[in-house]
């Protein structure tokens, strides 16, 4: 990697200012993904702003209204082990506990997990053409490319977002608490993955000078049914082929009155499935409803040939996540 | 004078099973050299040999005290790295290294302008710098202009008529092998009740050594050189372009490999990268550290060629094989050699006809990989046997046993079947489990043929032994411990022979200055060196007898070694330490030579494995739940390290069956998954219960009865797993690795 200046701010505010003041600066939390990118020269920052000393980012806090605030530096292992997360946000604890390997879970943070870039082999090697680096067309769409790790929608970039935590946070309608200079603000979760030119990004896009301070999960008064399913080949240290996280609540008549369906690893960004949500609303959560939601979720899929099997996997993941949610007492 | 010795050889213990099999124990007569040790017959009780003994260097390895090539840091160290071509095929038109050359701390740049780069990873420039950081900056600053040319990188593309050829003089990339034929193949197929045909494919697997290829090279002020190399052959490493680059006489180069972090057949001679590092070491007169990056390791460090195998089997209705025939294609990249598949092995094939073709592609050449040609051949051969058994409605294990001529494997099939509970756990109707997750059992056979050698062109393999008057023993040979435990094996054999404890034996290996030893390939290391250790100990004891004869004033030929003591006919007795106290301060130093192999009725080692899998039929994800692996390596010297080898072979085999695949973009040729998170390789969490069973077989080849084990342990695993998948889901997945995509495709085909 290129030699860089390492800055260690003491607070989030200082970090925000440092990112703006220093030349070509980049934020580092656990460093799991960033160091890989720097070694491969996918990123060549002049300055790395390390959050290692920044205070106030380590806690999991239950607020008065029942909302849960997760500090940016909370590790995946802490998420998996936290009694509060296990009790109130069980799918988040489950997804975190399944991620990566024990060593990585002890180091990787929730904010870093959201900010990681795609593992697409074409993106990760500067000598390959890549639309994220300005190429006119994605090589993965060409016959002869390795396509099995691609997403299933016909986006300009057909990479797969690697986070299994992100779809869970999406399904819980998490908000991202950002800090820019002295000001804290909330960003909508979806907005994180839209490029300034409006196109889908293959990694989180923070506003200029913004530092993720916390993940905020709003409280809900009615009982929530939540489910998570991850399909991957290996038992540990493997990227998911598909993940799916769901949340729904029932109306007094036993029908689904509020639902959220999110997928990971099938699109450049965490993917919210509006068709699946529509298929659930107003229905009882029967096997038939689940099947209809699974079919609806992949209605718009247009995979490259090598990733066609992921359409089938996505439906299975959704089915399992909903069954998981339904079965949770 | 050589003496005739008649003794019993064959399988030890397992009385219940061996008595059922003719030839499991046999009597043979061999001619034993006068200096050689007496062979141990079957069922000889031994104090150390055959027991569970932890490897001697385990504490050093787990505490980090063991120093690998990567850990070598000497004063004034410099670092060497490379700019490589990303293209399958290109001419290196121009290398602009001016910026790099002018950087502070850059000590040397070597460029390869004009070269024809015929694989991604081809070195366009090498740099030597004061620090890894400066090195990387310099590499980034080098600009290379390539003239990109067509370069088919898959076997199928390279076979197409008119495809660009790797060999510029060649008309085609296909190197047709000589057809092999034994027996009357047409008759066999003409008269067969049943014929089964299939096409099987396997992917390119990279060696993925945890310690990458490389060396630390130091030219010494006295005109010699010291090389710390990650190699499987310290004795032969200083050669070729590497030696020329060093500019040092061969006899002044010392190669050291104290510990080695994985080679699997890929680390014999030096690479082009070592040669460049050697040139820098010669030029700068400073030590140069050069170890490949993970990406380069995947691209260049070697691979197991892929395969396309078309096979046909002919057999009778009642399960007797009549013949096997077919054709295979495989690529090892640029070389195109070694791309065959050994798929007519193990069983009794009355007629065989095979044609094996190597196909050149624009990719780095393959290297020997743990049982070259065998896992891929075993996968296809055992799969078609499985289909044949299914076709005739016979238990596939019964079919295998019916056609298996090896008495030891006949015992092993019985052991394995009981331990996996074959009768109960095999699905009589493949794919008959209800529900989404289906289970099944499969089995396959292993073979290997290696009983060690007595010499190379470097002379007879010789083990030195040094004993001091305190009774401390050192055994030494230049052989390297590549992680498989030869240190421990040498200590156990010396301790057994000298009546002392293995932990008290000092073993020196991995130094080219020591007496000739073998390169560690072909599973030859233990059976080559083990018997020589015994011989050296016999010579040492003869020397001690001579000292005792002087002391006791008796004829030395009258002194016997009995029960760990020296005794003379008059009843005088000396323990080993007592005898050693007669040694002078200059110590006792003798050596023993490996004697020529005898002939044994067990020409091949035998093995078999059974796998139990579960398959999620909605996702195509396969889980291997249990493997029973029954193996023979001649006499087992250390039961613990032997089972350890088998565990490793099984793990590498499952990884091959389910995960590993060098993925190339077939338009661009470069590898898309050159990292350990995207090149899937099996981890601890994926390991099934492995029941490794060693059947110790006194082979009769040498004084210790030893044979090799490293390779056979990985031969049948993928086949056993694939057959278990067939048993679970009722349809064959004919391509490795068996990814979810391929499993789902196979299941769709079944429905459709």
Coordinates of N, CA and C in Angstrom, one line a residue, chain B residues 200-320:
Chain B
X200 N -17.3 -36.3 -17.2 CA -17.0 -35.7 -15.9 C -16.0 -34.5 -16.1
X201 N -16.1 -33.5 -15.2 CA -15.2 -32.4 -15.3 C -14.7 -32.0 -13.9
X202 N -13.5 -31.6 -13.9 CA -13.0 -31.0 -12.6 C -12.3 -29.7 -12.9
X203 N -12.3 -28.8 -11.9 CA -11.8 -27.5 -12.0 C -10.3 -27.4 -11.7
X204 N -9.6 -26.4 -12.1 CA -8.3 -26.1 -11.7 C -8.2 -25.8 -10.2
X205 N -7.4 -26.5 -9.4 CA -7.2 -26.2 -8.0 C -5.8 -25.6 -7.8
X206 N -5.7 -24.6 -7.0 CA -4.3 -24.1 -6.8 C -3.8 -24.7 -5.5
X207 N -2.5 -24.7 -5.4 CA -1.9 -25.4 -4.2 C -2.2 -24.6 -2.9
X208 N -2.4 -23.3 -3.0 CA -2.7 -22.5 -1.9 C -1.9 -22.7 -0.6
X209 N -0.6 -22.8 -0.8 CA 0.3 -23.0 0.3 C 0.2 -21.8 1.3
X210 N 0.0 -22.0 2.6 CA -0.1 -20.9 3.5 C 1.2 -20.0 3.4
X211 N 2.4 -20.7 3.4 CA 3.6 -19.9 3.2 C 3.8 -19.9 1.7
X212 N 3.8 -18.7 1.1 CA 4.0 -18.7 -0.4 C 5.4 -19.1 -0.8
X213 N 5.5 -19.3 -2.1 CA 6.9 -19.6 -2.6 C 7.8 -18.5 -2.4
X214 N 9.1 -18.8 -2.2 CA 10.1 -17.7 -2.1 C 11.3 -18.1 -1.3
X215 N 12.1 -17.1 -1.2 CA 13.4 -17.4 -0.5 C 14.0 -16.1 0.1
X216 N 14.9 -16.3 1.0 CA 15.8 -15.2 1.4 C 17.2 -15.5 0.9
X217 N 17.8 -14.7 0.2 CA 19.0 -15.0 -0.5 C 20.1 -14.0 0.0
X218 N 21.2 -14.6 0.4 CA 22.3 -13.8 0.9 C 23.7 -14.2 0.3
X219 N 24.3 -13.3 -0.4 CA 25.7 -13.6 -0.9 C 26.6 -13.2 0.2
X220 N 27.5 -14.1 0.7 CA 28.3 -13.8 1.8 C 29.6 -13.2 1.4
X221 N 30.3 -12.4 2.3 CA 31.5 -11.8 1.9 C 32.6 -12.8 1.5
X222 N 32.5 -14.0 2.0 CA 33.6 -15.0 1.6 C 33.4 -15.6 0.3
X223 N 32.4 -15.1 -0.5 CA 32.1 -15.7 -1.8 C 31.1 -16.8 -1.9
X224 N 30.7 -17.2 -0.7 CA 29.6 -18.2 -0.7 C 28.2 -17.6 -0.6
X225 N 27.2 -18.4 -0.5 CA 25.9 -17.8 -0.4 C 25.1 -18.7 0.5
X226 N 24.2 -18.0 1.3 CA 23.2 -18.7 2.1 C 21.8 -18.5 1.6
X227 N 21.0 -19.5 1.4 CA 19.7 -19.3 0.9 C 18.7 -20.0 1.9
X228 N 17.8 -19.2 2.4 CA 16.7 -19.8 3.2 C 15.5 -19.9 2.2
X229 N 15.2 -21.1 1.9 CA 14.2 -21.3 0.8 C 13.0 -22.1 1.4
X230 N 11.8 -21.7 0.9 CA 10.6 -22.5 1.2 C 10.6 -23.6 0.1
X231 N 11.2 -24.7 0.4 CA 11.3 -25.8 -0.7 C 11.1 -27.2 -0.2
X232 N 10.7 -28.0 -1.0 CA 10.6 -29.4 -0.7 C 11.9 -30.2 -1.1
X233 N 12.9 -29.5 -1.5 CA 14.1 -30.2 -1.9 C 15.3 -29.3 -1.6
X234 N 15.8 -29.2 -0.4 CA 17.0 -28.4 -0.1 C 18.2 -28.8 -0.9
X235 N 18.2 -30.2 -1.2 CA 19.4 -30.7 -1.9 C 19.5 -30.2 -3.3
X236 N 18.4 -30.0 -4.0 CA 18.4 -29.6 -5.4 C 18.1 -28.2 -5.7
X237 N 17.9 -27.4 -4.7 CA 17.4 -26.0 -4.9 C 18.3 -25.1 -5.7
X238 N 19.6 -25.2 -5.4 CA 20.6 -24.3 -6.0 C 20.9 -24.8 -7.4
X239 N 20.2 -24.3 -8.4 CA 20.4 -24.8 -9.7 C 19.9 -23.8 -10.7
X240 N 20.2 -24.0 -12.0 CA 19.5 -23.3 -13.1 C 19.8 -21.8 -13.1
X241 N 18.7 -21.1 -13.5 CA 18.8 -19.6 -13.5 C 19.0 -19.0 -12.2
X242 N 18.5 -19.7 -11.1 CA 18.7 -19.2 -9.8 C 20.2 -19.2 -9.4
X243 N 20.9 -20.3 -9.7 CA 22.3 -20.4 -9.4 C 23.1 -19.4 -10.3
X244 N 22.7 -19.3 -11.6 CA 23.4 -18.4 -12.5 C 23.3 -16.9 -11.9
X245 N 22.0 -16.6 -11.5 CA 21.8 -15.3 -11.0 C 22.6 -15.0 -9.7
X246 N 22.8 -16.0 -8.9 CA 23.6 -15.8 -7.7 C 25.1 -15.6 -8.1
X247 N 25.5 -16.2 -9.1 CA 26.9 -16.1 -9.5 C 27.9 -16.7 -8.5
X248 N 27.4 -17.7 -7.8 CA 28.3 -18.4 -6.8 C 28.4 -19.8 -7.2
X249 N 29.6 -20.4 -7.0 CA 29.8 -21.8 -7.3 C 28.8 -22.6 -6.5
X250 N 28.3 -23.7 -7.2 CA 27.2 -24.5 -6.6 C 27.7 -25.0 -5.2
X251 N 28.9 -25.4 -5.1 CA 29.4 -26.0 -3.9 C 29.6 -25.0 -2.8
X252 N 29.4 -23.7 -3.1 CA 29.5 -22.7 -2.0 C 28.1 -22.2 -1.6
X253 N 27.0 -22.8 -2.1 CA 25.7 -22.4 -1.8 C 25.1 -23.3 -0.7
X254 N 24.7 -22.7 0.4 CA 24.1 -23.5 1.4 C 22.6 -23.2 1.4
X255 N 21.7 -24.2 1.3 CA 20.3 -24.0 1.3 C 19.7 -24.6 2.6
X256 N 18.9 -23.7 3.3 CA 18.3 -24.1 4.6 C 16.8 -24.0 4.5
X257 N 16.2 -25.1 5.0 CA 14.7 -25.1 5.1 C 14.4 -25.7 6.5
X258 N 14.4 -24.9 7.5 CA 14.2 -25.5 8.8 C 12.8 -25.9 9.0
X259 N 11.9 -25.0 8.6 CA 10.4 -25.4 8.6 C 9.8 -24.9 7.3
X260 N 8.8 -25.6 6.9 CA 8.2 -25.2 5.6 C 6.7 -25.2 5.8
X261 N 6.1 -24.1 5.2 CA 4.7 -23.9 5.4 C 3.8 -24.4 4.3
X262 N 3.9 -25.6 3.8 CA 3.1 -26.1 2.8 C 3.7 -26.1 1.4
X263 N 3.7 -27.2 0.8 CA 4.2 -27.2 -0.6 C 3.3 -28.1 -1.5
X264 N 2.9 -29.2 -1.0 CA 2.0 -30.1 -1.7 C 2.5 -30.5 -3.1
X265 N 3.8 -30.4 -3.4 CA 4.3 -30.8 -4.7 C 4.7 -29.6 -5.5
X266 N 4.4 -28.4 -5.0 CA 4.6 -27.2 -5.9 C 6.0 -26.5 -5.6
X267 N 6.8 -27.0 -4.7 CA 8.0 -26.3 -4.3 C 9.2 -27.1 -4.4
X268 N 9.6 -27.5 -5.6 CA 10.9 -28.2 -5.7 C 11.9 -27.2 -6.2
X269 N 12.1 -27.0 -7.4 CA 13.1 -26.1 -7.9 C 12.8 -24.7 -7.7
X270 N 13.8 -23.8 -7.9 CA 13.5 -22.3 -7.7 C 12.6 -21.8 -8.9
X271 N 11.9 -20.8 -8.6 CA 11.1 -20.1 -9.7 C 11.8 -19.0 -10.3
X272 N 11.2 -18.5 -11.4 CA 11.8 -17.3 -12.0 C 12.0 -16.2 -11.0
X273 N 11.0 -16.1 -10.1 CA 11.1 -15.1 -9.1 C 12.3 -15.2 -8.2
X274 N 12.7 -16.5 -7.8 CA 13.9 -16.7 -7.0 C 15.1 -16.3 -7.8
X275 N 15.1 -16.5 -9.1 CA 16.3 -16.2 -9.9 C 16.5 -14.7 -10.0
X276 N 15.4 -13.9 -10.0 CA 15.5 -12.5 -10.0 C 16.1 -12.0 -8.7
X277 N 15.5 -12.6 -7.6 CA 16.0 -12.2 -6.3 C 17.5 -12.5 -6.1
X278 N 17.9 -13.6 -6.7 CA 19.3 -14.0 -6.6 C 20.2 -13.0 -7.3
X279 N 19.7 -12.5 -8.5 CA 20.5 -11.5 -9.2 C 20.7 -10.2 -8.4
X280 N 19.6 -9.8 -7.7 CA 19.6 -8.6 -6.9 C 20.6 -8.9 -5.7
X281 N 20.6 -10.1 -5.1 CA 21.5 -10.4 -4.0 C 22.9 -10.3 -4.4
X282 N 23.2 -10.8 -5.6 CA 24.6 -10.7 -6.2 C 25.0 -9.3 -6.4
X283 N 24.0 -8.5 -6.9 CA 24.4 -7.1 -7.3 C 24.5 -6.2 -6.1
X284 N 23.6 -6.4 -5.1 CA 23.6 -5.4 -4.0 C 24.5 -5.9 -2.9
X285 N 24.9 -7.2 -2.9 CA 25.7 -7.8 -1.8 C 24.9 -7.7 -0.5
X286 N 23.6 -7.6 -0.6 CA 22.8 -7.5 0.6 C 21.8 -8.7 0.6
X287 N 21.3 -9.1 1.7 CA 20.3 -10.2 1.7 C 19.0 -9.7 1.1
X288 N 18.4 -10.5 0.3 CA 17.1 -10.1 -0.4 C 16.0 -11.1 0.0
X289 N 14.9 -10.5 0.5 CA 13.8 -11.3 0.9 C 12.7 -11.2 -0.2
X290 N 12.3 -12.4 -0.7 CA 11.3 -12.4 -1.8 C 10.4 -13.5 -1.6
X291 N 9.2 -13.2 -1.2 CA 8.1 -14.2 -1.1 C 6.9 -13.7 -1.9
X292 N 6.3 -14.6 -2.6 CA 5.2 -14.2 -3.5 C 4.0 -13.6 -2.7
X293 N 3.3 -12.7 -3.3 CA 2.1 -12.2 -2.7 C 1.0 -13.3 -2.8
X294 N -0.1 -13.2 -2.1 CA -1.1 -14.2 -2.2 C -1.6 -14.3 -3.6
X295 N -1.8 -13.2 -4.2 CA -2.3 -13.1 -5.6 C -1.3 -13.9 -6.5
X296 N -0.1 -13.6 -6.4 CA 0.9 -14.2 -7.3 C 1.0 -15.7 -7.0
X297 N 0.8 -16.0 -5.7 CA 0.9 -17.5 -5.3 C -0.3 -18.2 -6.0
X298 N -1.5 -17.6 -6.0 CA -2.6 -18.3 -6.7 C -2.3 -18.4 -8.2
X299 N -1.7 -17.3 -8.8 CA -1.5 -17.3 -10.2 C -0.4 -18.2 -10.7
X300 N 0.7 -18.1 -9.9 CA 2.0 -18.7 -10.4 C 2.4 -19.9 -9.5
X301 N 1.9 -20.1 -8.3 CA 2.5 -21.0 -7.4 C 2.2 -22.5 -7.7
X302 N 1.5 -22.7 -8.8 CA 1.2 -24.1 -9.2 C -0.3 -24.4 -9.1
X303 N -0.7 -25.4 -9.8 CA -2.1 -25.8 -9.8 C -2.3 -27.3 -10.2
X304 N -3.4 -27.8 -9.8 CA -3.8 -29.2 -10.3 C -4.6 -28.9 -11.5
X305 N -4.2 -29.5 -12.7 CA -4.9 -29.2 -13.9 C -6.3 -29.6 -13.8
X306 N -7.1 -29.0 -14.7 CA -8.5 -29.4 -14.7 C -8.7 -30.6 -15.6
X307 N -9.9 -31.1 -15.8 CA -10.1 -32.2 -16.6 C -11.5 -32.3 -17.2
X308 N -11.5 -32.8 -18.4 CA -12.8 -33.3 -19.0 C -12.5 -34.7 -19.3
X309 N -13.4 -35.6 -18.7 CA -13.1 -37.0 -18.9 C -14.4 -37.7 -19.4
X310 N -14.2 -38.3 -20.6 CA -15.3 -39.1 -21.1 C -15.0 -40.6 -20.9
X311 N -15.9 -41.2 -20.2 CA -15.6 -42.6 -19.8 C -16.7 -43.5 -20.1
X312 N -16.4 -44.8 -20.4 CA -17.4 -45.8 -20.7 C -16.9 -47.1 -19.9
X313 N -17.9 -47.7 -19.3 CA -17.6 -48.9 -18.5 C -18.4 -50.0 -19.1
X314 N -17.8 -51.2 -19.2 CA -18.5 -52.4 -19.6 C -18.5 -53.4 -18.5
X315 N -19.6 -54.1 -18.2 CA -19.6 -55.0 -17.1 C -20.7 -56.1 -17.3
X316 N -20.6 -57.1 -16.4 CA -21.6 -58.1 -16.5 C -22.8 -57.7 -15.6
X317 N -23.9 -58.5 -15.7 CA -25.1 -58.2 -14.9 C -24.8 -58.4 -13.4
X318 N -23.8 -59.3 -13.1 CA -23.6 -59.6 -11.7 C -22.4 -58.9 -11.1
X319 N -22.0 -57.9 -11.8 CA -21.0 -57.0 -11.1 C -19.6 -57.2 -11.4
X320 N -19.2 -57.9 -12.5 CA -17.8 -58.0 -12.8 C -17.5 -57.0 -13.9

